[in-house]
Amino acid sequence: MYQKRPGVFMADWWDADGRRHRKQFSTSSGAREHEHRETALAHAERASREMKLAARSSGSGKRAKAVEDTGTIDAAKGKLGVMIPGMGAVATTFVAGVEAIRKGLAKPIGSLTQMGTVRLGKRTDGRSPKVKEFVPLAGLDDLVFTGWDIFEDNMYEAASKAGVLDQRLLDQLKPFLSSVAPRPAVFDHNYVKKIDGPNVKKGKSKMELAEQLRDDIREFKKSSGATRLITMWCGSTESYIEPTEAHQSLKAFEKALRENDEMIAPSMIYAYASLMEGVPFANGAPNLTVDLPVMLELSRKNEAPICGKDFKTGQTLMKTVLAPAFKARLLGLSGWYSTNILGNRDGEVLDDPGSFKTKEESKLGVLEHILQPGLYPELYGNMFHKVRINYYPPRGDNKEGWDNIDIFGWLGYPMQIKVDFLCRDSILAAPIVLDLVLFLDLAQRCSDLRGLGIQEWLSFYFKSPMTVPGLYPEHDLFIQLMKLKNTLRHLKGEELITHLGLEYYD
Ligand SMILES: NC(=O)c1ccc[n+]([C@@H]2O[C@H](COP(=O)([O-])OP(=O)(O)OC[C@H]3O[C@@H](n4cnc5c(N)ncnc54)[C@H](O)[C@@H]3O)[C@@H](O)[C@H]2O)c1
């Protein structure tokens, strides 16, 4: 829903076949209500189709028969090019980690694609292949990398400055890491106020900058010999903005690019360039970036999947584990105070109120969605939720996140829980980046997924998961994991796991 001009509100929705519709209303509530109703109808229709397909696939009890029903998956042939806007702590920890694992120097701990398994069939069947053996993912040896940054440091220099990984490990990887140098970035200081750098593209308009990024993408594909590409935003958190009319359609967005509309952030220009080139895009920061109607339109049109936003790593990971436990046991919550100290460049960027507001919005949504105060007013109708991030240089990338949680139980008796997570931000983020790269590439090779736009099954990895307009996101980590694994089962024509289990007692 958006406001076209005073007193004119537009409802925007997609039907079950992926066609976009738009209708005019005189009130915002009318437009929003209409949009929600139509979106829910489209979902119901799509879900009923999926159930019919699933019924056909599980009816005979034979596995793999449903592969025709569930579409096709192209093989992962050739190299997969990973393009990263923002070659800072997360990006370098990811790339150095992949190279260390390829050389046998370390293990891919924390990565579902590398270490996780999927149970198939009944608990008594004893079939639990590794994820990477169950679905055809690109191998680590097939990954090739490039990136953009406003600083000129190559990956070795940037990783050394980030100070996340041991210098002895980085020195062992030096020739490889030094070979990945940043391309000049598309940057706007107004969107990231705390930093500035020399390695920046120049152009008369934002459209011209987008064209330069598209040239980079084509050049990288050619020079690296990659058969497929993925863009993974690991750039700084941009200042908070809300969608405007410029973000509502491809036509409006391109006009805004030509006219240098200030509401187009650099991350959106990378996303536009990637999707125009048919390259999937994942957003690791809380910026709007691809969470916009124009990007959904482009993603569906060019069959380039999108997902985001904001990697779910430390404090929010804990929140999405603990909050579902409170709700499961119907324990009340009166307050949750979260604070962090963080000393890396990300912490410095988040010290700016505009960038912090973007992060705050992303972190705050979680509890409301998990606890559903509308359904449980006595338990969650009155909770106080506060999130702070404090820049504290001595800690570097080693963030400390404290949570004070005030809960109440039987007869309203209060209790407290304290969590003190001494984590390493980029160590938690790197395996998420790897999984997203491999799964987004998989999505583009699956006939069932590539035209959907948003890949909601990847919500598992995000603080603020994207959904189609009108659909609330799933934040509960374990629901998200079930959704992800069931999607993999579905793609391979395996029975979905419901955990009903009555058949064991027949
Ligand atoms: N656990 C985590 O580390 C974590 C969790 C969730 C989200 N994030 C987000 O991931 C992003 C990266 O985190 P980080 O710790 O690596 O930060 P970082 O500051 O170390 O790296 C970000 C890099 O992006 C570059 N940059 C900024 N604007 C750019 C642009 N327009 N084009 C190209 N490069 C640009 C900066 O120069 C910097 O090198 C941040 O937005 C952060 O909020 C990180």
XYZ file of C-alpha atoms and ligand atoms in Angstrom:
550
model
C 0.000 0.000 0.000
C 1.296 3.499 -0.682
C 0.061 7.050 -0.917
C 0.000 8.428 -4.441
C -0.960 11.942 -3.417
C -2.970 13.405 -0.502
C -6.226 11.462 -0.222
C -5.274 8.873 -2.858
C -3.999 5.490 -1.611
C -3.013 2.576 -3.818
C -3.425 -1.080 -2.859
C -0.908 -3.366 -4.556
C -1.027 -7.155 -4.536
C -0.065 -10.274 -6.472
C -2.554 -12.988 -7.305
C -1.874 -16.717 -7.031
C -0.412 -16.751 -10.545
C 2.069 -14.006 -9.725
C 0.237 -11.236 -11.620
C 0.363 -7.798 -10.039
C -2.818 -5.787 -9.386
C -3.423 -2.277 -8.192
C -6.521 -0.400 -7.011
C -7.173 3.141 -5.817
C -8.746 4.033 -2.416
C -9.538 7.255 -0.595
C -8.327 6.022 2.823
C -5.116 4.234 3.799
C -7.027 1.726 5.955
C -9.293 0.818 3.002
C -6.293 0.248 0.746
C -4.419 -1.763 3.374
C -7.437 -3.925 4.198
C -8.057 -4.657 0.534
C -4.413 -5.493 -0.063
C -4.324 -7.884 2.918
C -7.545 -9.600 1.914
C -6.444 -10.163 -1.691
C -2.994 -11.346 -0.605
C -4.516 -13.828 1.855
C -6.825 -15.150 -0.906
C -3.892 -15.591 -3.263
C -1.998 -17.476 -0.559
C -4.923 -19.727 0.171
C -5.216 -20.548 -3.523
C -1.500 -21.232 -3.880
C -1.439 -23.314 -0.665
C -4.352 -25.435 -1.862
C -2.500 -26.119 -5.132
C 0.598 -27.109 -3.153
C -1.430 -29.423 -0.920
C -2.866 -31.146 -3.978
C 0.647 -31.625 -5.330
C 1.879 -32.927 -1.968
C -1.080 -35.322 -1.726
C -0.237 -36.683 -5.165
C 3.404 -37.069 -4.222
C 2.843 -38.860 -0.908
C -0.250 -40.852 -1.975
C 1.585 -43.866 -3.351
C 4.048 -43.944 -0.475
C 6.890 -44.292 -2.976
C 9.669 -41.748 -2.749
C 11.078 -39.684 -5.583
C 8.080 -40.431 -7.775
C 6.898 -36.872 -7.332
C 9.908 -35.290 -8.936
C 7.806 -34.543 -12.030
C 5.219 -32.857 -9.789
C 7.716 -30.799 -7.890
C 9.562 -29.442 -10.876
C 13.101 -29.866 -12.038
C 16.476 -28.955 -10.558
C 19.298 -28.111 -12.936
C 22.703 -29.516 -12.047
C 25.288 -27.209 -10.435
C 27.697 -27.248 -13.371
C 30.718 -24.938 -13.546
C 31.832 -22.122 -11.284
C 29.580 -20.011 -9.089
C 30.633 -16.333 -8.892
C 29.984 -14.610 -5.564
C 29.821 -10.804 -5.798
C 29.944 -8.887 -2.525
C 29.191 -5.183 -2.137
C 30.990 -4.319 1.128
C 34.314 -6.120 1.667
C 34.486 -5.587 5.439
C 34.577 -7.899 8.454
C 31.752 -10.271 7.448
C 32.752 -10.573 3.784
C 36.446 -11.200 4.486
C 35.712 -13.683 7.295
C 33.472 -15.564 4.877
C 35.891 -15.603 1.933
C 38.973 -16.372 4.052
C 36.972 -19.091 5.795
C 35.980 -20.742 2.517
C 39.595 -20.738 1.373
C 40.811 -22.113 4.735
C 38.246 -24.921 4.513
C 39.212 -25.661 0.899
C 42.830 -25.983 2.019
C 41.844 -28.320 4.846
C 42.938 -25.821 7.509
C 39.554 -25.495 9.234
C 36.002 -26.866 9.412
C 32.764 -25.181 8.199
C 31.243 -24.999 11.678
C 27.858 -23.299 11.791
C 26.979 -24.045 8.175
C 23.799 -26.044 7.561
C 24.731 -26.739 3.941
C 28.094 -28.226 4.930
C 27.397 -29.964 8.244
C 23.593 -30.305 8.485
C 21.473 -33.349 7.698
C 17.836 -33.840 6.623
C 15.749 -36.652 7.995
C 13.768 -38.438 5.261
C 10.803 -40.723 5.745
C 9.938 -42.261 9.101
C 12.068 -42.061 12.257
C 12.588 -45.799 11.894
C 13.886 -45.521 8.300
C 17.360 -44.361 9.313
C 17.700 -42.031 6.303
C 19.399 -38.757 7.180
C 21.654 -37.645 4.327
C 23.787 -34.538 4.568
C 22.060 -31.487 3.086
C 24.818 -31.079 0.502
C 24.384 -34.695 -0.609
C 20.599 -34.495 -0.692
C 20.233 -31.428 -2.937
C 22.658 -30.488 -5.727
C 24.607 -27.553 -4.277
C 27.689 -25.898 -5.712
C 30.857 -27.249 -4.101
C 33.205 -24.938 -2.188
C 35.867 -25.519 -4.842
C 33.518 -24.019 -7.432
C 33.231 -20.635 -5.696
C 34.986 -17.592 -7.182
C 34.772 -14.117 -5.673
C 34.686 -10.421 -6.390
C 33.494 -7.384 -4.462
C 33.047 -3.637 -4.273
C 34.156 -1.292 -1.494
C 34.755 2.396 -0.933
C 38.212 1.508 0.459
C 40.991 0.180 -1.779
C 42.154 -2.660 0.488
C 42.180 -6.111 -1.068
C 40.687 -9.001 0.916
C 43.977 -9.774 2.684
C 44.431 -6.168 3.816
C 40.756 -5.744 4.725
C 40.707 -9.014 6.709
C 43.898 -8.017 8.544
C 42.351 -4.656 9.488
C 39.056 -6.247 10.524
C 41.024 -8.286 13.075
C 38.532 -11.150 13.247
C 40.748 -14.022 12.114
C 44.144 -14.919 13.412
C 46.908 -13.173 11.430
C 48.812 -16.487 11.050
C 45.804 -18.016 9.309
C 45.437 -14.966 7.043
C 49.124 -15.150 6.130
C 48.663 -18.746 4.976
C 45.889 -17.529 2.668
C 47.635 -14.335 1.556
C 48.153 -15.017 -2.198
C 44.505 -15.945 -2.662
C 43.048 -13.153 -0.505
C 45.311 -10.503 -2.053
C 43.984 -11.447 -5.488
C 40.471 -10.243 -4.603
C 40.611 -6.456 -4.963
C 37.563 -4.225 -4.589
C 35.904 -2.665 -7.590
C 34.963 1.010 -7.135
C 31.736 1.277 -5.163
C 28.472 3.098 -5.715
C 28.336 5.172 -2.548
C 26.393 8.063 -1.056
C 27.723 9.576 2.140
C 24.219 10.699 3.095
C 23.276 7.055 3.564
C 26.319 6.043 5.653
C 27.426 9.130 7.549
C 30.291 7.734 9.628
C 32.580 6.612 6.793
C 33.981 7.929 3.533
C 36.473 6.443 1.100
C 38.266 7.085 -2.180
C 37.242 4.035 -4.238
C 33.944 5.362 -5.558
C 32.341 5.397 -9.018
C 31.373 8.662 -10.693
C 28.373 9.158 -12.924
C 25.931 11.855 -14.003
C 22.930 9.919 -12.772
C 22.100 6.916 -10.602
C 21.092 5.140 -13.813
C 24.601 5.660 -15.138
C 26.023 4.183 -11.922
C 23.704 1.202 -12.292
C 25.002 0.719 -15.844
C 28.588 0.722 -14.525
C 27.680 -1.970 -11.996
C 26.063 -4.016 -14.755
C 29.313 -3.721 -16.743
C 31.236 -4.975 -13.674
C 28.901 -7.941 -13.373
C 29.299 -8.898 -17.030
C 33.062 -8.415 -16.888
C 33.370 -10.612 -13.774
C 31.265 -13.351 -15.325
C 33.493 -13.350 -18.377
C 36.872 -13.081 -16.649
C 36.095 -15.623 -13.915
C 34.445 -18.111 -16.253
C 31.505 -18.428 -13.825
C 28.363 -20.046 -15.208
C 26.166 -18.551 -12.463
C 26.374 -15.521 -10.176
C 25.007 -14.384 -6.794
C 25.139 -10.928 -5.187
C 25.404 -10.811 -1.396
C 25.122 -7.380 0.267
C 27.639 -7.230 3.140
C 27.906 -3.430 3.008
C 27.299 -1.034 5.879
C 23.840 -0.371 7.271
C 22.292 2.578 5.453
C 20.180 5.332 6.998
C 16.553 4.603 7.697
C 14.085 5.426 4.932
C 10.572 4.317 4.106
C 9.347 3.241 0.672
C 8.036 5.993 -1.587
C 6.289 6.053 -4.916
C 9.669 5.676 -6.648
C 9.936 2.125 -5.266
C 6.539 0.895 -6.341
C 7.194 -0.258 -9.906
C 10.021 -0.797 -12.338
C 8.876 2.125 -14.434
C 8.827 4.529 -11.484
C 12.158 3.230 -10.192
C 13.945 3.675 -13.529
C 12.559 7.181 -13.860
C 13.844 7.912 -10.339
C 17.274 6.480 -11.245
C 17.477 8.799 -14.246
C 16.362 11.769 -12.138
C 18.778 11.041 -9.270
C 15.950 10.655 -6.751
C 17.470 10.945 -3.282
C 15.253 8.117 -2.018
C 17.278 5.606 -4.027
C 19.991 4.247 -1.743
C 23.236 2.754 -3.108
C 22.264 -0.769 -2.007
C 19.151 -0.482 -4.213
C 21.334 0.373 -7.206
C 23.361 -2.829 -6.669
C 20.141 -4.796 -6.310
C 18.661 -3.277 -9.469
C 21.862 -3.958 -11.460
C 22.007 -7.563 -10.257
C 18.372 -8.364 -10.887
C 18.520 -6.715 -14.326
C 21.389 -9.109 -15.090
C 19.277 -12.015 -13.798
C 21.495 -12.428 -10.725
C 19.897 -13.406 -7.371
C 20.404 -10.929 -4.523
C 20.600 -11.469 -0.753
C 20.619 -8.612 1.729
C 22.620 -9.124 4.923
C 21.922 -5.650 6.328
C 18.637 -4.196 7.607
C 18.342 -1.689 4.692
C 15.199 -1.821 2.559
C 17.264 -2.694 -0.571
C 15.241 -5.561 -2.091
C 12.308 -5.308 0.303
C 10.419 -3.174 -2.213
C 7.680 -3.808 -4.794
C 10.010 -2.827 -7.661
C 12.559 -5.482 -6.662
C 9.905 -8.158 -6.274
C 8.599 -7.278 -9.724
C 12.077 -7.434 -11.233
C 13.025 -10.593 -9.366
C 9.957 -12.443 -10.640
C 10.282 -11.093 -14.139
C 13.941 -12.111 -14.512
C 13.685 -15.261 -12.365
C 16.394 -14.005 -10.040
C 15.445 -14.941 -6.446
C 15.772 -12.438 -3.592
C 15.959 -12.732 0.184
C 16.776 -10.661 3.250
C 17.085 -8.871 5.506
C 19.724 -8.532 8.258
C 21.672 -11.679 9.168
C 20.319 -13.302 12.319
C 23.488 -13.837 14.319
C 23.912 -13.000 18.048
C 21.304 -11.390 20.225
C 18.374 -11.842 17.845
C 19.270 -15.500 17.351
C 18.923 -15.938 21.121
C 15.679 -13.949 21.126
C 14.113 -16.175 18.484
C 15.046 -19.238 20.542
C 13.883 -17.974 23.952
C 10.691 -16.123 22.978
C 9.105 -19.203 21.320
C 9.850 -21.164 24.531
C 7.969 -18.576 26.628
C 5.039 -18.665 24.266
C 5.047 -22.460 24.099
C 4.784 -22.600 27.936
C 2.421 -19.601 28.099
C 4.785 -17.649 30.331
C 4.116 -13.909 30.324
C 6.627 -11.223 29.397
C 6.625 -7.784 30.949
C 9.915 -6.493 29.568
C 12.970 -7.323 27.499
C 15.933 -4.984 27.629
C 18.739 -5.736 25.164
C 21.989 -3.855 24.997
C 25.243 -4.429 23.116
C 28.794 -3.174 23.052
C 30.534 -3.485 19.721
C 33.797 -1.991 18.467
C 34.150 -2.830 14.787
C 33.418 -0.603 11.781
C 29.824 -1.855 11.788
C 29.549 -0.576 15.380
C 30.928 2.793 14.293
C 28.433 3.040 11.420
C 25.590 2.118 13.775
C 26.644 4.952 16.078
C 24.916 7.262 13.600
C 21.225 7.692 14.541
C 20.008 7.130 10.938
C 21.817 3.799 10.558
C 20.877 2.775 14.121
C 17.190 3.413 13.400
C 17.372 0.973 10.445
C 18.936 -1.682 12.713
C 16.554 -0.951 15.589
C 13.476 -1.453 13.399
C 14.863 -4.778 12.249
C 15.614 -5.965 15.803
C 12.349 -4.752 17.362
C 9.877 -6.559 15.078
C 10.895 -10.002 16.302
C 9.086 -10.194 19.657
C 5.766 -8.791 18.418
C 5.614 -11.407 15.694
C 6.640 -14.354 17.834
C 4.544 -13.533 20.893
C 1.413 -12.295 19.072
C 0.103 -9.906 21.786
C -3.167 -9.618 19.859
C -3.848 -13.316 20.519
C -2.411 -13.349 24.062
C -3.187 -9.912 25.555
C -2.838 -11.027 29.222
C 0.628 -12.440 28.577
C 2.162 -10.076 26.047
C -0.196 -7.111 25.711
C 1.928 -4.898 27.924
C 5.546 -5.793 27.219
C 8.318 -3.218 27.119
C 10.999 -3.941 24.523
C 14.160 -1.874 24.215
C 17.282 -2.412 22.089
C 20.529 -0.431 22.416
C 23.817 -0.695 20.510
C 26.839 1.109 21.923
C 30.021 1.686 19.948
C 32.935 0.620 22.170
C 36.194 0.341 20.165
C 38.259 -1.830 22.576
C 36.064 -4.858 21.864
C 36.516 -4.849 18.077
C 34.409 -7.567 16.428
C 33.904 -9.351 19.767
C 30.490 -8.060 20.644
C 28.944 -8.499 24.062
C 25.164 -8.605 24.132
C 23.250 -8.461 27.417
C 19.589 -9.268 27.797
C 17.495 -8.699 30.879
C 14.191 -10.516 30.509
C 11.322 -9.992 32.947
C 8.846 -12.838 32.693
C 5.915 -13.930 34.869
C 4.388 -17.321 35.594
C 1.579 -19.066 37.493
C -0.651 -16.510 39.267
C 1.470 -13.705 37.855
C 4.626 -14.339 39.944
C 7.600 -12.500 38.394
C 10.943 -14.061 37.417
C 14.058 -12.819 35.635
C 16.439 -14.270 33.076
C 19.835 -12.709 32.232
C 21.718 -13.596 29.083
C 25.284 -12.437 28.495
C 26.455 -13.537 25.054
C 30.138 -12.885 24.419
C 30.031 -13.538 20.738
C 32.110 -12.914 17.648
C 29.918 -11.146 15.169
C 31.533 -12.127 11.903
C 32.265 -15.698 13.040
C 28.503 -16.106 13.454
C 27.708 -14.343 10.169
C 30.172 -16.110 7.829
C 28.438 -19.538 7.717
C 25.134 -17.751 7.090
C 26.678 -16.040 4.065
C 27.932 -19.375 2.749
C 24.557 -21.089 3.143
C 22.709 -18.192 1.520
C 25.066 -18.187 -1.462
C 24.571 -21.912 -2.023
C 20.820 -21.950 -1.389
C 20.086 -18.897 -3.555
C 22.008 -20.530 -6.374
C 19.971 -23.699 -5.793
C 16.753 -21.646 -5.868
C 17.646 -20.243 -9.258
C 18.246 -23.742 -10.604
C 14.851 -25.014 -9.355
C 11.880 -24.541 -11.670
C 9.616 -24.405 -8.585
C 11.469 -21.569 -6.851
C 13.137 -19.348 -9.411
C 10.010 -17.423 -10.408
C 8.698 -16.818 -6.869
C 10.771 -13.732 -6.113
C 11.113 -13.791 -2.310
C 12.564 -17.032 -0.939
C 10.693 -17.178 2.340
C 12.159 -20.619 3.119
C 15.445 -18.793 3.830
C 13.851 -16.781 6.716
C 15.976 -18.981 9.024
C 18.951 -16.743 8.313
C 17.395 -13.301 8.837
C 16.379 -10.988 11.673
C 13.707 -9.397 9.561
C 12.632 -12.003 7.016
C 10.969 -10.821 3.828
C 7.476 -11.992 2.901
C 4.969 -10.943 0.271
C 2.957 -7.884 1.346
C 0.212 -8.733 3.824
C 1.832 -11.923 5.150
C 3.474 -11.763 8.585
C 6.986 -13.248 8.807
C 7.873 -16.403 10.745
C 10.526 -15.518 13.337
C 10.596 -18.686 15.461
C 13.963 -20.295 14.628
C 12.578 -23.832 14.773
C 9.578 -23.113 12.552
C 12.019 -21.466 10.153
C 14.257 -24.550 10.169
C 11.288 -26.848 9.563
C 10.181 -24.624 6.680
C 13.673 -24.748 5.157
C 14.048 -28.524 5.451
C 10.511 -29.186 4.221
C 11.271 -27.017 1.194
C 14.289 -29.206 0.435
C 12.161 -32.353 0.878
C 9.494 -30.853 -1.371
C 12.045 -30.043 -4.083
C 13.223 -33.642 -4.091
C 9.722 -35.144 -4.008
C 10.159 -36.511 -0.486
C 7.301 -36.647 2.010
C 7.054 -33.526 4.170
C 7.592 -34.158 7.874
C 4.649 -33.126 10.044
C 5.767 -34.816 13.316
C 2.292 -36.371 13.674
C 3.750 -39.850 14.211
C 0.505 -41.768 14.952
C 1.597 -44.522 12.591
C 4.276 -45.672 15.036
C 1.490 -46.713 17.456
C -0.794 -48.519 14.976
N 26.990 -10.560 12.854
C 27.218 -9.627 11.977
O 28.335 -9.326 11.744
C 26.077 -8.988 11.284
C 24.782 -9.391 11.607
C 23.718 -8.807 10.945
C 23.932 -7.856 9.972
N 25.203 -7.442 9.707
C 25.362 -6.403 8.707
O 26.271 -6.812 7.727
C 26.898 -5.667 7.197
C 28.406 -5.894 7.198
O 28.891 -5.992 8.516
P 30.459 -5.886 8.787
O 30.658 -6.191 10.221
O 31.196 -6.640 7.768
O 30.694 -4.325 8.566
P 32.022 -3.605 8.044
O 31.855 -2.173 8.401
O 33.243 -4.312 8.508
O 31.943 -3.792 6.454
C 31.059 -3.099 5.659
C 31.826 -2.625 4.451
O 30.898 -2.055 3.540
C 31.566 -1.002 2.881
N 30.552 -0.177 2.232
C 29.686 0.697 2.773
N 28.875 1.212 1.827
C 29.228 0.615 0.669
C 28.757 0.715 -0.661
N 27.752 1.530 -0.960
N 29.324 -0.055 -1.610
C 30.354 -0.889 -1.306
N 30.854 -1.006 -0.071
C 30.286 -0.278 0.904
C 32.368 -0.328 3.966
O 33.416 0.422 3.448
C 32.849 -1.552 4.735
O 34.124 -1.983 4.293
C 26.469 -4.483 8.054
O 25.418 -3.805 7.433
C 25.965 -5.157 9.299
O 24.994 -4.389 9.979
C 26.279 -7.996 10.327
